[in-house]
Short mmCIF file of C-alpha atoms in Angstrom, two decimals:
data_model
loop_
_atom_site.label_atom_id
_atom_site.label_comp_id
_atom_site.label_asym_id
_atom_site.label_seq_id
_atom_site.Cartn_x
_atom_site.Cartn_y
_atom_site.Cartn_z
CA MET A 1 37.61 50.87 -199.01
CA ASP A 2 40.40 51.15 -201.83
CA TYR A 3 39.05 53.96 -203.60
CA LEU A 4 36.61 56.82 -203.27
CA ILE A 5 34.22 58.40 -205.95
CA HIS A 6 32.70 61.57 -204.94
CA GLN A 7 31.05 64.64 -206.49
CA LEU A 8 33.72 67.19 -205.98
CA ILE A 9 32.19 70.07 -207.85
CA ASP A 10 28.82 70.62 -209.75
CA LYS A 11 28.35 69.80 -213.32
CA LYS A 12 28.14 73.45 -214.26
CA SER A 13 31.41 74.29 -212.77
CA ALA A 14 33.08 71.40 -214.42
CA GLN A 15 31.69 72.40 -217.74
CA LEU A 16 32.96 75.97 -217.22
CA ILE A 17 36.52 74.63 -216.51
CA ALA A 18 36.14 72.58 -219.59
CA GLU A 19 35.24 75.61 -221.71
CA ARG A 20 37.97 77.49 -220.43
CA LEU A 21 40.53 74.68 -221.34
CA LEU A 22 39.12 74.22 -224.87
CA SER A 23 39.37 77.94 -225.59
CA ASN A 24 43.08 77.84 -225.05
CA ASP A 25 45.03 76.42 -227.95
CA SER A 26 48.58 77.70 -227.19
CA SER A 27 49.44 76.03 -223.89
CA TRP A 28 49.08 72.38 -224.46
CA GLU A 29 52.08 70.25 -224.98
CA ASP A 30 52.84 66.58 -225.24
CA GLY A 31 51.91 64.41 -222.34
CA LYS A 32 55.20 62.46 -222.49
CA LYS A 33 57.00 65.50 -221.08
CA THR A 34 55.92 64.60 -217.45
CA ALA A 35 55.95 60.79 -217.65
CA GLY A 36 58.64 58.59 -216.49
CA THR A 37 60.95 56.68 -218.96
CA HIS A 38 58.92 53.53 -218.98
CA ALA A 39 55.50 55.33 -218.94
CA ALA A 40 56.24 57.73 -221.67
CA LYS A 41 56.38 54.76 -224.08
CA SER A 42 52.64 54.24 -223.58
CA LYS A 43 51.38 57.73 -222.85
CA ASN A 44 49.71 59.56 -225.84
CA ASN A 45 47.80 62.60 -224.91
CA LEU A 46 48.01 66.38 -224.34
CA GLN A 47 48.46 68.35 -221.20
CA LEU A 48 48.31 71.99 -220.32
CA ASP A 49 51.48 73.60 -219.51
CA ARG A 50 51.79 73.54 -215.64
CA LYS A 51 53.30 76.94 -215.54
CA SER A 52 50.78 78.59 -217.70
CA LYS A 53 48.50 81.13 -216.11
CA LEU A 54 45.48 79.17 -216.89
CA SER A 55 46.85 75.98 -215.34
CA LEU A 56 47.89 77.69 -212.08
CA ALA A 57 44.52 79.42 -211.72
CA LEU A 58 42.40 76.25 -212.27
CA SER A 59 44.70 74.08 -210.17
CA GLU A 60 44.40 76.54 -207.22
CA LYS A 61 40.53 76.38 -207.78
CA VAL A 62 40.45 72.42 -207.66
CA ILE A 63 42.83 72.35 -204.63
CA ASN A 64 40.62 74.82 -202.79
CA HIS A 65 37.63 72.39 -203.33
CA LEU A 66 39.80 69.42 -202.27
CA ASN A 67 41.07 71.08 -199.21
CA THR A 68 37.40 72.05 -197.97
CA ASP A 69 35.81 68.65 -198.80
CA PRO A 70 35.28 66.75 -195.45
CA LEU A 71 34.78 63.42 -196.91
CA ILE A 72 38.01 63.58 -198.99
CA LYS A 73 39.89 64.94 -195.91
CA SER A 74 38.63 61.93 -193.89
CA PHE A 75 39.53 59.45 -196.56
CA ALA A 76 42.81 60.77 -197.74
CA ILE A 77 44.19 62.37 -194.53
CA PRO A 78 46.01 64.80 -196.91
CA LYS A 79 49.21 66.43 -196.01
CA LYS A 80 49.24 68.11 -199.56
CA PHE A 81 47.84 67.90 -202.92
CA HIS A 82 50.46 68.33 -205.70
CA SER A 83 51.50 68.10 -209.34
CA LEU A 84 48.12 68.63 -210.66
CA MET A 85 47.69 68.89 -214.34
CA PHE A 86 44.90 69.07 -216.98
CA THR A 87 45.07 66.52 -219.72
CA LYS A 88 43.15 66.21 -223.13
CA SER A 89 42.71 63.03 -225.17
CA ALA A 90 41.26 62.84 -228.57
CA LYS A 91 40.45 60.01 -230.93
CA GLN A 92 43.11 57.17 -230.69
CA GLN A 93 44.73 58.73 -227.77
CA GLY A 94 45.08 57.16 -224.34
CA TYR A 95 47.65 56.01 -221.73
CA GLY A 96 48.80 52.49 -221.37
CA MET A 97 49.24 50.37 -218.22
CA HIS A 98 51.61 51.86 -215.74
CA VAL A 99 52.24 52.67 -212.12
CA ASP A 100 52.72 56.44 -210.97
CA ASN A 101 56.10 57.41 -209.70
CA PRO A 102 56.45 56.98 -205.81
CA TYR A 103 58.32 60.23 -205.44
CA MET A 104 57.88 63.47 -207.47
CA SER A 105 59.68 66.75 -207.22
CA THR A 106 56.69 68.04 -205.32
CA GLY A 107 56.04 65.26 -203.04
CA ARG A 108 55.27 61.53 -202.27
CA SER A 109 52.51 59.96 -204.22
CA ASP A 110 50.31 57.97 -201.78
CA LEU A 111 46.98 58.55 -203.68
CA SER A 112 46.17 59.49 -207.26
CA PHE A 113 42.96 61.28 -208.40
CA THR A 114 41.11 62.03 -211.57
CA LEU A 115 38.56 64.88 -211.73
CA PHE A 116 36.38 64.28 -214.89
CA LEU A 117 35.56 67.67 -216.50
CA SER A 118 33.91 66.37 -219.97
CA ASP A 119 30.42 64.90 -219.75
CA GLN A 120 30.56 61.13 -220.03
CA ASP A 121 28.32 61.10 -223.01
CA SER A 122 30.54 63.58 -225.07
CA TYR A 123 33.29 60.84 -225.75
CA LYS A 124 33.55 57.15 -226.30
CA GLY A 125 36.19 55.10 -224.70
CA GLY A 126 38.64 56.65 -222.46
CA LYS A 127 37.64 54.68 -219.37
CA LEU A 128 40.20 54.73 -216.36
CA ASN A 129 41.14 51.02 -215.91
CA ILE A 130 42.46 50.26 -212.31
CA GLN A 131 43.90 46.95 -211.79
CA THR A 132 43.17 45.13 -208.56
CA LEU A 133 44.07 41.68 -207.45
CA GLN A 134 40.58 40.45 -207.95
CA GLU A 135 39.44 42.51 -211.19
CA ASN A 136 39.90 45.48 -213.26
CA LYS A 137 37.74 48.35 -212.31
CA MET A 138 36.59 50.37 -215.33
CA ILE A 139 35.72 54.04 -214.48
CA LYS A 140 34.06 56.54 -216.42
CA LEU A 141 32.44 59.38 -214.40
CA SER A 142 30.04 62.35 -214.88
CA ALA A 143 31.56 65.82 -215.10
CA GLY A 144 32.59 67.12 -211.78
CA GLU A 145 32.96 63.62 -210.18
CA ILE A 146 36.40 62.51 -208.86
CA ILE A 147 37.98 59.16 -208.01
CA ILE A 148 40.81 58.70 -205.65
CA TYR A 149 42.66 55.60 -205.55
CA PRO A 150 46.16 54.05 -204.40
CA SER A 151 49.05 55.27 -206.29
CA THR A 152 50.53 51.72 -205.91
CA SER A 153 47.85 50.47 -208.41
CA LEU A 154 48.52 49.60 -212.09
CA HIS A 155 46.21 51.65 -214.20
CA CYS A 156 45.59 52.81 -217.62
CA VAL A 157 43.24 55.03 -219.71
CA GLU A 158 41.65 53.26 -222.66
CA LYS A 159 41.85 54.82 -226.11
CA ILE A 160 39.41 57.45 -227.16
CA THR A 161 37.24 56.24 -230.00
CA GLU A 162 35.04 59.25 -230.49
CA GLY A 163 35.07 62.79 -228.97
CA GLU A 164 37.39 64.34 -226.53
CA ARG A 165 38.06 63.62 -222.84
CA LEU A 166 39.06 66.59 -220.39
CA VAL A 167 40.27 65.62 -216.80
CA CYS A 168 42.44 67.10 -214.00
CA VAL A 169 44.74 64.58 -212.57
CA GLY A 170 47.04 64.87 -209.37
CA TRP A 171 48.38 63.12 -206.48
CA ILE A 172 48.05 63.31 -202.49
CA GLU A 173 50.78 63.01 -200.05
CA SER A 174 48.98 61.63 -197.01
CA TYR A 175 49.90 61.82 -193.36
CA ILE A 176 49.44 58.12 -193.41
CA ALA A 177 51.42 56.38 -196.06
CA SER A 178 49.95 53.01 -195.70
CA ASN A 179 46.70 52.37 -197.59
CA GLU A 180 45.64 49.62 -195.03
CA GLU A 181 46.12 51.89 -192.00
CA ARG A 182 44.45 54.90 -193.77
CA ASN A 183 41.54 52.63 -194.50
CA PHE A 184 41.19 51.52 -190.94
CA LEU A 185 41.30 55.27 -189.75
CA PHE A 186 38.67 56.25 -192.32
CA GLY A 187 36.35 53.52 -191.17
CA LEU A 188 36.70 54.53 -187.56
CA ASP A 189 36.17 58.21 -188.26
CA ALA A 190 33.20 57.57 -190.57
CA GLY A 191 31.58 55.21 -187.90
CA ALA A 192 32.27 57.78 -185.03
CA LYS A 193 30.79 60.72 -187.07
CA GLY A 194 27.73 58.50 -188.06
CA LEU A 195 27.09 57.77 -184.42
CA LEU A 196 27.54 61.34 -183.40
CA ALA A 197 25.01 62.57 -186.05
CA LYS A 198 22.49 59.69 -185.08
CA HIS A 199 22.76 59.75 -181.18
CA GLY A 200 24.75 63.04 -180.24
CA ARG A 201 27.63 63.44 -178.12
CA SER A 202 28.51 60.89 -175.27
CA PRO A 203 31.36 59.93 -173.18
CA GLU A 204 31.63 56.57 -174.99
CA LEU A 205 31.82 58.50 -178.35
CA ASP A 206 34.56 60.74 -176.82
CA LEU A 207 36.60 57.78 -176.19
CA ILE A 208 36.34 56.51 -179.82
CA PHE A 209 37.50 60.08 -180.94
CA GLN A 210 40.26 59.98 -178.59
CA ALA A 211 41.33 56.48 -179.97
CA TYR A 212 41.15 57.98 -183.53
CA SER A 213 43.26 60.88 -182.77
CA ASN A 214 45.92 59.03 -180.95
CA LEU A 215 45.98 56.41 -183.55
CA LEU A 216 46.52 59.13 -186.28
CA ARG A 217 49.22 60.70 -184.10
CA ARG A 218 50.97 57.30 -183.85
CA LEU A 219 50.70 56.17 -187.46
CA GLY A 220 51.22 59.58 -189.07
CA ASP A 221 54.54 61.06 -190.31
#
């Protein structure tokens, strides 16, 4: 699995975050400020000042949810979540095709994520377009849903044609840098946990968990 879509927070909690963001008019700045030289040419949105009290408080809240979510921990094998920012895009704003910086001041970017905070019916356009070898995946999720995908992917955000799009974006430095190896481990972990839930503990299952742990130890950094 190259990407994960998951309900990280409930819709009401996402709406409360969106309301707090929209009530703050003083801490928004040009999104080009945090883009690389090439990406800045196609980035047209606003982002909340990362050092503002609101941004720090909301980032901590989102990270707490990420850190305690068992599915995300199994999929991402996170060493740390970093560089979170809240972005706002209005009519005719978007972000052209680009790839995320591999190394940021706060850590390596193995996985990127977008947590949708606006109700998907409150705006038009604004889909996250992730380019793969076979197709372009067009993603527009409900409030509170998150998508996590490899930072190696080319991606863009389509222009908004109506309404306003609020999201939280960020990056994950994983203990496993390789997407392929991380996907192998995720499948092994998910399968073992499924067997445990269905049949209970067994010596054979202990061997599977042992293999998983030792593979993680060998492949991790």
